[in-house]
mmCIF file of C-alpha atoms and ligand atoms in Angstrom:
data_model
loop_
_atom_site.group_PDB
_atom_site.id
_atom_site.type_symbol
_atom_site.label_atom_id
_atom_site.label_comp_id
_atom_site.label_asym_id
_atom_site.label_seq_id
_atom_site.Cartn_x
_atom_site.Cartn_y
_atom_site.Cartn_z
ATOM 1 C CA MET A 26 -23.215 17.816 -4.794
ATOM 2 C CA LYS A 27 -21.038 15.200 -6.533
ATOM 3 C CA LYS A 28 -19.733 12.423 -4.259
ATOM 4 C CA ASN A 29 -16.072 13.397 -4.843
ATOM 5 C CA GLU A 30 -16.804 16.837 -3.396
ATOM 6 C CA LYS A 31 -17.931 15.125 -0.200
ATOM 7 C CA THR A 32 -15.116 12.561 -0.150
ATOM 8 C CA TYR A 33 -12.288 15.041 -0.767
ATOM 9 C CA ASN A 34 -12.585 18.182 1.335
ATOM 10 C CA HIS A 35 -11.089 21.644 0.907
ATOM 11 C CA HIS A 36 -7.989 20.750 2.994
ATOM 12 C CA ILE A 37 -6.757 18.227 0.473
ATOM 13 C CA VAL A 38 -7.541 20.534 -2.436
ATOM 14 C CA ASN A 39 -5.455 23.297 -0.817
ATOM 15 C CA TYR A 40 -2.516 20.956 -0.226
ATOM 16 C CA LEU A 41 -2.594 19.604 -3.774
ATOM 17 C CA GLN A 42 -2.860 23.159 -5.110
ATOM 18 C CA GLN A 43 0.250 24.184 -3.170
ATOM 19 C CA ILE A 44 2.181 21.111 -4.311
ATOM 20 C CA ASN A 45 1.211 21.799 -7.917
ATOM 21 C CA HIS A 46 2.220 25.447 -7.553
ATOM 22 C CA THR A 47 5.688 24.606 -6.166
ATOM 23 C CA LEU A 48 6.377 21.919 -8.775
ATOM 24 C CA HIS A 49 5.195 24.276 -11.520
ATOM 25 C CA ASN A 50 7.600 26.970 -10.241
ATOM 26 C CA HIS A 51 10.393 24.379 -10.326
ATOM 27 C CA LYS A 52 9.388 23.620 -13.930
ATOM 28 C CA SER A 53 8.769 20.011 -12.918
ATOM 29 C CA GLN A 54 6.103 17.674 -14.218
ATOM 30 C CA ALA A 55 3.494 16.698 -11.634
ATOM 31 C CA TYR A 56 1.289 13.623 -11.892
ATOM 32 C CA LEU A 57 -0.932 11.964 -9.380
ATOM 33 C CA VAL A 58 -0.200 8.247 -9.818
ATOM 34 C CA GLY A 59 -1.080 4.751 -8.724
ATOM 35 C CA GLY A 60 -3.533 3.978 -5.949
ATOM 36 C CA SER A 61 -4.453 7.644 -5.467
ATOM 37 C CA VAL A 62 -5.907 7.829 -8.991
ATOM 38 C CA ARG A 63 -7.609 4.480 -8.481
ATOM 39 C CA ASN A 64 -9.213 5.785 -5.281
ATOM 40 C CA LEU A 65 -10.309 9.025 -6.963
ATOM 41 C CA LEU A 66 -12.030 7.016 -9.701
ATOM 42 C CA LEU A 67 -13.689 4.765 -7.135
ATOM 43 C CA GLN A 68 -14.571 7.808 -4.995
ATOM 44 C CA GLU A 69 -12.835 6.129 -2.069
ATOM 45 C CA PRO A 70 -11.212 8.158 0.692
ATOM 46 C CA CYS A 71 -7.483 8.596 0.164
ATOM 47 C CA ILE A 72 -4.980 9.443 2.918
ATOM 48 C CA ASP A 73 -1.812 8.609 1.055
ATOM 49 C CA TRP A 74 -1.275 10.627 -2.164
ATOM 50 C CA ASP A 75 1.439 9.507 -4.599
ATOM 51 C CA ILE A 76 2.915 12.125 -6.885
ATOM 52 C CA ALA A 77 5.455 11.402 -9.633
ATOM 53 C CA THR A 78 7.626 14.311 -10.668
ATOM 54 C CA ASP A 79 11.030 15.154 -12.108
ATOM 55 C CA GLY A 80 13.861 17.599 -11.360
ATOM 56 C CA ASP A 81 15.283 17.916 -7.849
ATOM 57 C CA VAL A 82 12.573 15.902 -6.096
ATOM 58 C CA VAL A 83 14.207 15.983 -2.645
ATOM 59 C CA ASN A 84 14.453 19.760 -2.698
ATOM 60 C CA SER A 85 10.887 20.176 -3.994
ATOM 61 C CA ALA A 86 9.494 17.891 -1.276
ATOM 62 C CA ARG A 87 11.468 19.695 1.434
ATOM 63 C CA GLN A 88 10.175 23.072 0.249
ATOM 64 C CA ILE A 89 6.564 21.854 0.045
ATOM 65 C CA ALA A 90 6.761 20.444 3.585
ATOM 66 C CA HIS A 91 8.089 23.782 4.813
ATOM 67 C CA THR A 92 5.371 25.795 3.025
ATOM 68 C CA LEU A 93 2.580 23.539 4.272
ATOM 69 C CA GLY A 94 3.951 23.346 7.818
ATOM 70 C CA GLY A 95 4.425 19.590 7.573
ATOM 71 C CA PHE A 96 7.237 17.113 8.196
ATOM 72 C CA PHE A 97 9.653 16.017 5.513
ATOM 73 C CA VAL A 98 11.079 12.476 5.453
ATOM 74 C CA HIS A 99 13.571 11.357 2.828
ATOM 75 C CA MET A 100 12.659 7.665 2.834
ATOM 76 C CA HIS A 101 14.801 6.333 0.002
ATOM 77 C CA ASP A 102 15.703 7.167 -3.604
ATOM 78 C CA LYS A 103 12.154 6.513 -4.723
ATOM 79 C CA ALA A 104 10.144 8.316 -2.065
ATOM 80 C CA ASN A 105 10.174 11.630 -0.286
ATOM 81 C CA ARG A 106 7.390 11.861 2.211
ATOM 82 C CA ILE A 107 5.540 14.949 3.387
ATOM 83 C CA VAL A 108 3.319 14.433 6.427
ATOM 84 C CA ILE A 109 0.763 17.069 7.361
ATOM 85 C CA LYS A 110 -1.385 16.987 10.463
ATOM 86 C CA ASP A 111 -4.348 19.316 10.499
ATOM 87 C CA ASP A 112 -7.394 19.608 12.728
ATOM 88 C CA GLN A 113 -9.042 16.773 10.805
ATOM 89 C CA GLN A 114 -6.417 14.098 10.228
ATOM 90 C CA GLU A 115 -2.932 13.213 9.049
ATOM 91 C CA TRP A 116 -2.219 13.401 5.315
ATOM 92 C CA ILE A 117 0.677 11.787 3.484
ATOM 93 C CA PHE A 118 2.147 12.924 0.176
ATOM 94 C CA ASP A 119 4.844 10.760 -1.377
ATOM 95 C CA LEU A 120 6.847 12.499 -4.073
ATOM 96 C CA SER A 121 8.794 10.065 -6.236
ATOM 97 C CA PRO A 122 10.999 10.650 -9.277
ATOM 98 C CA LEU A 123 9.422 9.545 -12.553
ATOM 99 C CA GLN A 124 10.690 6.042 -13.355
ATOM 100 C CA GLY A 125 11.827 5.940 -16.981
ATOM 101 C CA GLU A 126 11.627 8.439 -19.815
ATOM 102 C CA SER A 127 7.955 9.325 -19.535
ATOM 103 C CA ILE A 128 4.876 8.874 -17.375
ATOM 104 C CA GLU A 129 3.803 5.982 -19.628
ATOM 105 C CA ALA A 130 7.173 4.264 -19.034
ATOM 106 C CA ASP A 131 6.743 4.852 -15.299
ATOM 107 C CA LEU A 132 3.292 3.215 -15.341
ATOM 108 C CA HIS A 133 4.681 0.144 -17.102
ATOM 109 C CA LYS A 134 6.947 -0.488 -14.086
ATOM 110 C CA ARG A 135 4.041 -0.743 -11.642
ATOM 111 C CA ASP A 136 2.298 -3.803 -10.235
ATOM 112 C CA PHE A 137 -1.307 -4.055 -11.441
ATOM 113 C CA THR A 138 -3.169 -2.272 -14.217
ATOM 114 C CA ILE A 139 -5.619 -0.706 -11.737
ATOM 115 C CA ASN A 140 -2.570 0.915 -10.085
ATOM 116 C CA ALA A 141 -0.940 1.915 -13.372
ATOM 117 C CA LEU A 142 -2.979 5.086 -13.804
ATOM 118 C CA ALA A 143 -1.847 8.705 -13.720
ATOM 119 C CA ALA A 144 -3.369 12.167 -14.083
ATOM 120 C CA PRO A 145 -1.629 15.553 -14.350
ATOM 121 C CA LEU A 146 -2.097 17.319 -11.028
ATOM 122 C CA THR A 147 -3.788 20.263 -12.793
ATOM 123 C CA ASN A 148 -6.443 17.866 -14.154
ATOM 124 C CA VAL A 149 -6.922 16.431 -10.668
ATOM 125 C CA LEU A 150 -7.478 19.925 -9.283
ATOM 126 C CA ASP A 151 -9.934 20.803 -12.074
ATOM 127 C CA HIS A 152 -11.735 17.548 -11.348
ATOM 128 C CA LEU A 153 -11.951 18.272 -7.613
ATOM 129 C CA ASN A 154 -12.739 21.987 -7.971
ATOM 130 C CA ARG A 155 -15.020 22.004 -10.986
ATOM 131 C CA GLY A 156 -16.134 18.421 -11.442
ATOM 132 C CA THR A 157 -14.466 18.068 -14.865
ATOM 133 C CA GLU A 158 -13.770 14.530 -16.042
ATOM 134 C CA LEU A 159 -10.502 13.084 -14.703
ATOM 135 C CA ALA A 160 -9.583 11.201 -17.944
ATOM 136 C CA PRO A 161 -6.488 9.440 -16.556
ATOM 137 C CA ILE A 162 -3.465 8.339 -18.574
ATOM 138 C CA ASP A 163 -4.179 4.635 -18.852
ATOM 139 C CA PRO A 164 -1.762 2.852 -21.209
ATOM 140 C CA LEU A 165 -2.564 -0.598 -19.775
ATOM 141 C CA ASN A 166 -6.344 -0.385 -19.777
ATOM 142 C CA GLY A 167 -6.612 -0.307 -16.000
ATOM 143 C CA MET A 168 -9.908 1.583 -16.058
ATOM 144 C CA ASN A 169 -11.535 -1.251 -17.925
ATOM 145 C CA ASP A 170 -10.143 -3.735 -15.396
ATOM 146 C CA LEU A 171 -11.569 -1.584 -12.594
ATOM 147 C CA ALA A 172 -14.948 -1.597 -14.341
ATOM 148 C CA ILE A 173 -14.994 -5.375 -14.786
ATOM 149 C CA LYS A 174 -13.454 -5.893 -11.316
ATOM 150 C CA GLN A 175 -10.394 -7.726 -12.528
ATOM 151 C CA LEU A 176 -6.875 -7.686 -11.067
ATOM 152 C CA ARG A 177 -4.310 -8.001 -13.857
ATOM 153 C CA MET A 178 -0.527 -7.729 -13.682
ATOM 154 C CA VAL A 179 1.177 -5.068 -15.760
ATOM 155 C CA GLN A 180 3.717 -7.520 -17.206
ATOM 156 C CA ASP A 181 4.878 -11.084 -16.668
ATOM 157 C CA ARG A 182 7.778 -10.239 -14.284
ATOM 158 C CA VAL A 183 5.674 -8.212 -11.840
ATOM 159 C CA PHE A 184 6.036 -10.720 -8.985
ATOM 160 C CA GLN A 185 9.681 -11.454 -9.762
ATOM 161 C CA ASP A 186 10.476 -7.725 -9.569
ATOM 162 C CA ASP A 187 8.866 -7.525 -6.121
ATOM 163 C CA PRO A 188 7.432 -10.776 -4.672
ATOM 164 C CA LEU A 189 5.534 -8.828 -1.988
ATOM 165 C CA ARG A 190 3.132 -7.931 -4.783
ATOM 166 C CA MET A 191 1.672 -11.449 -4.411
ATOM 167 C CA LEU A 192 0.299 -10.463 -0.995
ATOM 168 C CA ARG A 193 -0.659 -7.026 -2.297
ATOM 169 C CA ALA A 194 -2.695 -8.879 -4.934
ATOM 170 C CA VAL A 195 -4.672 -10.625 -2.198
ATOM 171 C CA ARG A 196 -5.182 -7.305 -0.390
ATOM 172 C CA PHE A 197 -6.567 -5.591 -3.508
ATOM 173 C CA MET A 198 -8.769 -8.585 -4.357
ATOM 174 C CA ARG A 199 -10.214 -8.502 -0.860
ATOM 175 C CA ARG A 200 -10.625 -4.763 -0.627
ATOM 176 C CA TYR A 201 -12.224 -4.209 -4.051
ATOM 177 C CA HIS A 202 -13.835 -7.632 -4.614
ATOM 178 C CA LEU A 203 -11.699 -8.358 -7.678
ATOM 179 C CA THR A 204 -11.106 -11.616 -9.481
ATOM 180 C CA LEU A 205 -7.609 -12.551 -10.551
ATOM 181 C CA GLU A 206 -7.005 -12.574 -14.306
ATOM 182 C CA LYS A 207 -5.942 -16.011 -15.599
ATOM 183 C CA HIS A 208 -2.325 -15.222 -16.593
ATOM 184 C CA THR A 209 -1.801 -13.219 -13.420
ATOM 185 C CA GLU A 210 -2.991 -16.207 -11.405
ATOM 186 C CA GLN A 211 -0.578 -18.507 -13.263
ATOM 187 C CA ALA A 212 2.328 -16.104 -12.693
ATOM 188 C CA LEU A 213 1.447 -15.795 -8.998
ATOM 189 C CA THR A 214 1.431 -19.574 -8.496
ATOM 190 C CA ARG A 215 4.655 -19.910 -10.494
ATOM 191 C CA ASP A 216 6.467 -17.187 -8.533
ATOM 192 C CA ALA A 217 5.143 -18.110 -5.057
ATOM 193 C CA PRO A 218 8.498 -19.663 -3.984
ATOM 194 C CA LEU A 219 10.096 -16.190 -4.323
ATOM 195 C CA LEU A 220 8.090 -14.680 -1.459
ATOM 196 C CA PRO A 221 10.658 -15.451 1.289
ATOM 197 C CA GLN A 222 13.107 -13.126 -0.519
ATOM 198 C CA VAL A 223 11.071 -10.213 0.834
ATOM 199 C CA ALA A 224 11.998 -8.528 4.135
ATOM 200 C CA PRO A 225 9.975 -10.158 6.964
ATOM 201 C CA GLU A 226 8.627 -6.832 8.227
ATOM 202 C CA ARG A 227 7.071 -6.097 4.796
ATOM 203 C CA ILE A 228 5.483 -9.581 4.748
ATOM 204 C CA HIS A 229 4.266 -9.126 8.312
ATOM 205 C CA GLU A 230 2.455 -5.889 7.483
ATOM 206 C CA GLU A 231 0.678 -7.246 4.400
ATOM 207 C CA LEU A 232 -0.154 -10.568 6.051
ATOM 208 C CA TYR A 233 -1.761 -8.948 9.081
ATOM 209 C CA THR A 234 -3.803 -6.711 6.793
ATOM 210 C CA ILE A 235 -5.143 -9.529 4.614
ATOM 211 C CA LEU A 236 -5.880 -11.769 7.595
ATOM 212 C CA GLN A 237 -8.381 -9.340 9.092
ATOM 213 C CA PRO A 238 -11.502 -11.122 10.412
ATOM 214 C CA GLN A 239 -14.509 -11.940 8.229
ATOM 215 C CA GLY A 240 -12.611 -13.321 5.275
ATOM 216 C CA ALA A 241 -9.396 -14.632 6.841
ATOM 217 C CA THR A 242 -10.282 -18.268 6.095
ATOM 218 C CA ASP A 243 -10.926 -17.485 2.431
ATOM 219 C CA VAL A 244 -7.563 -15.730 2.309
ATOM 220 C CA LEU A 245 -5.799 -18.697 3.932
ATOM 221 C CA ARG A 246 -7.436 -21.039 1.411
ATOM 222 C CA PHE A 247 -6.424 -18.769 -1.452
ATOM 223 C CA LEU A 248 -2.840 -18.661 -0.149
ATOM 224 C CA ASP A 249 -2.831 -22.444 0.124
ATOM 225 C CA LYS A 250 -4.275 -22.986 -3.369
ATOM 226 C CA HIS A 251 -1.528 -20.797 -4.847
ATOM 227 C CA ASN A 252 1.451 -22.325 -2.972
ATOM 228 C CA LEU A 253 1.858 -19.282 -0.765
ATOM 229 C CA LEU A 254 0.713 -20.665 2.593
ATOM 230 C CA THR A 255 3.329 -23.372 3.044
ATOM 231 C CA THR A 256 5.940 -21.133 1.394
ATOM 232 C CA LEU A 257 5.320 -18.654 4.189
ATOM 233 C CA ILE A 258 4.813 -21.216 6.941
ATOM 234 C CA PRO A 259 6.768 -24.362 5.953
ATOM 235 C CA GLU A 260 5.915 -25.851 9.374
ATOM 236 C CA LEU A 261 2.470 -26.561 7.884
ATOM 237 C CA LEU A 262 3.884 -28.859 5.166
ATOM 238 C CA PRO A 263 3.679 -32.099 7.230
ATOM 239 C CA ALA A 264 0.097 -31.161 8.245
ATOM 240 C CA ARG A 265 -1.149 -31.694 4.678
ATOM 241 C CA GLY A 266 -2.416 -35.280 4.391
ATOM 242 C CA MET A 267 -1.602 -36.026 8.043
ATOM 243 C CA PRO A 268 -4.537 -38.172 9.275
ATOM 244 C CA GLN A 269 -6.072 -37.843 12.718
ATOM 245 C CA PRO A 270 -7.801 -40.357 15.007
ATOM 246 C CA SER A 271 -11.077 -41.673 13.531
ATOM 247 C CA LEU A 272 -13.181 -39.087 15.398
ATOM 248 C CA HIS A 273 -11.961 -36.475 12.877
ATOM 249 C CA HIS A 274 -12.514 -36.454 9.158
ATOM 250 C CA TRP A 275 -10.098 -33.687 8.097
ATOM 251 C CA ASP A 276 -6.336 -33.909 7.878
ATOM 252 C CA ILE A 277 -4.434 -31.579 10.179
ATOM 253 C CA LEU A 278 -4.090 -28.769 7.628
ATOM 254 C CA ASP A 279 -7.800 -28.707 6.778
ATOM 255 C CA HIS A 280 -8.649 -29.022 10.449
ATOM 256 C CA SER A 281 -6.485 -25.967 11.184
ATOM 257 C CA LEU A 282 -8.182 -23.948 8.442
ATOM 258 C CA GLU A 283 -11.641 -25.064 9.578
ATOM 259 C CA THR A 284 -10.717 -23.967 13.102
ATOM 260 C CA VAL A 285 -10.081 -20.441 11.821
ATOM 261 C CA ALA A 286 -13.418 -20.572 9.959
ATOM 262 C CA ALA A 287 -15.220 -21.645 13.145
ATOM 263 C CA LEU A 288 -13.537 -18.853 15.089
ATOM 264 C CA GLU A 289 -14.650 -16.326 12.499
ATOM 265 C CA GLN A 290 -18.229 -17.579 12.741
ATOM 266 C CA LEU A 291 -18.076 -17.495 16.521
ATOM 267 C CA ALA A 292 -16.747 -13.936 16.486
ATOM 268 C CA GLN A 293 -19.620 -12.958 14.190
ATOM 269 C CA ILE A 294 -22.151 -14.548 16.560
ATOM 270 C CA LEU A 295 -20.712 -12.736 19.533
ATOM 271 C CA GLN A 296 -20.545 -9.377 17.818
ATOM 272 C CA PRO A 297 -23.056 -7.276 19.777
ATOM 273 C CA GLU A 298 -23.749 -4.656 17.112
ATOM 274 C CA ARG A 299 -24.844 -7.060 14.369
ATOM 275 C CA GLY A 300 -28.521 -7.765 13.776
ATOM 276 C CA ASP A 301 -29.754 -11.221 14.793
ATOM 277 C CA GLU A 302 -30.678 -12.045 11.214
ATOM 278 C CA ASP A 303 -26.987 -11.753 10.240
ATOM 279 C CA ARG A 304 -25.759 -14.189 12.832
ATOM 280 C CA PRO A 305 -25.191 -17.713 11.618
ATOM 281 C CA HIS A 306 -26.889 -20.070 14.064
ATOM 282 C CA LEU A 307 -24.258 -22.748 14.159
ATOM 283 C CA LEU A 308 -24.676 -23.284 17.900
ATOM 284 C CA PRO A 309 -27.646 -25.317 19.140
ATOM 285 C CA PRO A 310 -30.362 -23.001 20.604
ATOM 286 C CA THR A 311 -29.478 -23.971 24.177
ATOM 287 C CA LEU A 312 -25.924 -22.795 23.682
ATOM 288 C CA GLN A 313 -26.702 -19.621 21.773
ATOM 289 C CA PRO A 314 -25.667 -16.564 23.785
ATOM 290 C CA ARG A 315 -28.542 -14.603 25.301
ATOM 291 C CA GLU A 316 -28.772 -10.903 24.487
ATOM 292 C CA GLU A 317 -27.775 -9.779 28.010
ATOM 293 C CA GLN A 318 -24.689 -11.974 27.783
ATOM 294 C CA LEU A 319 -23.799 -10.458 24.446
ATOM 295 C CA LEU A 320 -23.984 -6.943 25.793
ATOM 296 C CA THR A 321 -21.478 -7.645 28.527
ATOM 297 C CA LEU A 322 -18.874 -9.051 26.093
HETATM 298 N N1 CTP B 19 3.616 0.026 -6.300
HETATM 299 C C1 CTP B 19 4.081 -1.048 -7.054
HETATM 300 N N2 CTP B 19 4.645 -2.119 -6.417
HETATM 301 C C2 CTP B 19 4.741 -2.166 -5.074
HETATM 302 C C3 CTP B 19 4.269 -1.088 -4.285
HETATM 303 C C4 CTP B 19 3.693 -0.003 -4.941
HETATM 304 O O1 CTP B 19 3.992 -1.019 -8.286
HETATM 305 N N3 CTP B 19 5.307 -3.211 -4.481
HETATM 306 C C5 CTP B 19 3.049 1.205 -7.007
HETATM 307 C C6 CTP B 19 1.579 1.025 -7.421
HETATM 308 O O2 CTP B 19 1.381 1.786 -8.593
HETATM 309 C C7 CTP B 19 0.832 1.633 -6.248
HETATM 310 C C8 CTP B 19 1.729 2.810 -5.898
HETATM 311 O O3 CTP B 19 3.067 2.344 -6.151
HETATM 312 O O4 CTP B 19 -0.466 2.038 -6.592
HETATM 313 C C9 CTP B 19 1.595 3.296 -4.474
HETATM 314 O O5 CTP B 19 1.888 2.244 -3.566
HETATM 315 P P1 CTP B 19 1.125 2.053 -2.190
HETATM 316 O O6 CTP B 19 0.864 3.386 -1.588
HETATM 317 O O7 CTP B 19 1.877 1.043 -1.418
HETATM 318 O O8 CTP B 19 -0.224 1.336 -2.623
HETATM 319 P P2 CTP B 19 -1.602 1.895 -3.096
HETATM 320 O O9 CTP B 19 -1.901 1.287 -4.427
HETATM 321 O O10 CTP B 19 -1.641 3.385 -3.041
HETATM 322 O O11 CTP B 19 -2.584 1.242 -2.063
HETATM 323 P P3 CTP B 19 -3.105 1.854 -0.683
HETATM 324 O O12 CTP B 19 -4.404 2.504 -1.042
HETATM 325 O O13 CTP B 19 -3.274 0.660 0.173
HETATM 326 O O14 CTP B 19 -2.045 2.798 -0.173
#
């Protein structure tokens, strides 16, 4: 059995089939786009399926929700959400109107090349049902970037068009172990001062995601290196270069970052399910927690 057959079960195939059927009846185009195609290629689980279409998108989404027994939410001009809860989980389908004259034009308005991929829904279904090759529409060479694990912006104004994409960049780098392409890195550093233009609740959500444990210190250092940390938290500005009493050798900013690093290491040590060999022994043996203590934590 191919891995995609295991990753994507018959529920999702049925839902996509129904969506394709309704859009076909409405004589609308139907493409799976963005992160959903990326996840299909990476054989990663996908909960949130993005579909670009044309015609009366609101009406199509409402009808699909009704047919599938799901909820319909008109979020804004660009997204109509269908939420389906079945015995296994909750699925989300976001139907959005094609941006621009064609699917290629739509893809050029997206953030990163690995997210600027599309596939006609019929091809997706053939791929899931019969294992045929997906062969996505890939005008920006995103598949190559996926293969070489590189995050590259679609065009130079990507962060100016939506500064939240700077934090999305960090999320994708972390999640897929990507390196940032040189020009993208320059644009990110250049556009960092624009981040506060974004609604705080959007920043909050991305920030809490990228600051998950085991990697949070690296993220904080990345944010600092690219002007994003003190843009987000200007209270940290005076901490840079602020000396401490001679007992300490870091300035206050570095000390704060090292404190997070120490906390991450401590959390790893105290994690009961990890094997001993994975635990960094930064505590002297006398202070290392005994197994029975670990189990009660
Ligand atoms: N997108 C974008 N700019 C944003 C948000 C989204 O260009 N600020 C586009 C990307 O093509 C993205 C798609 O819309 O792939 C769907 O967005 P979203 O669901 O937020 O992200 P995903 O890439 O699907 O990531 P995830 O797997 O975390 O949902």
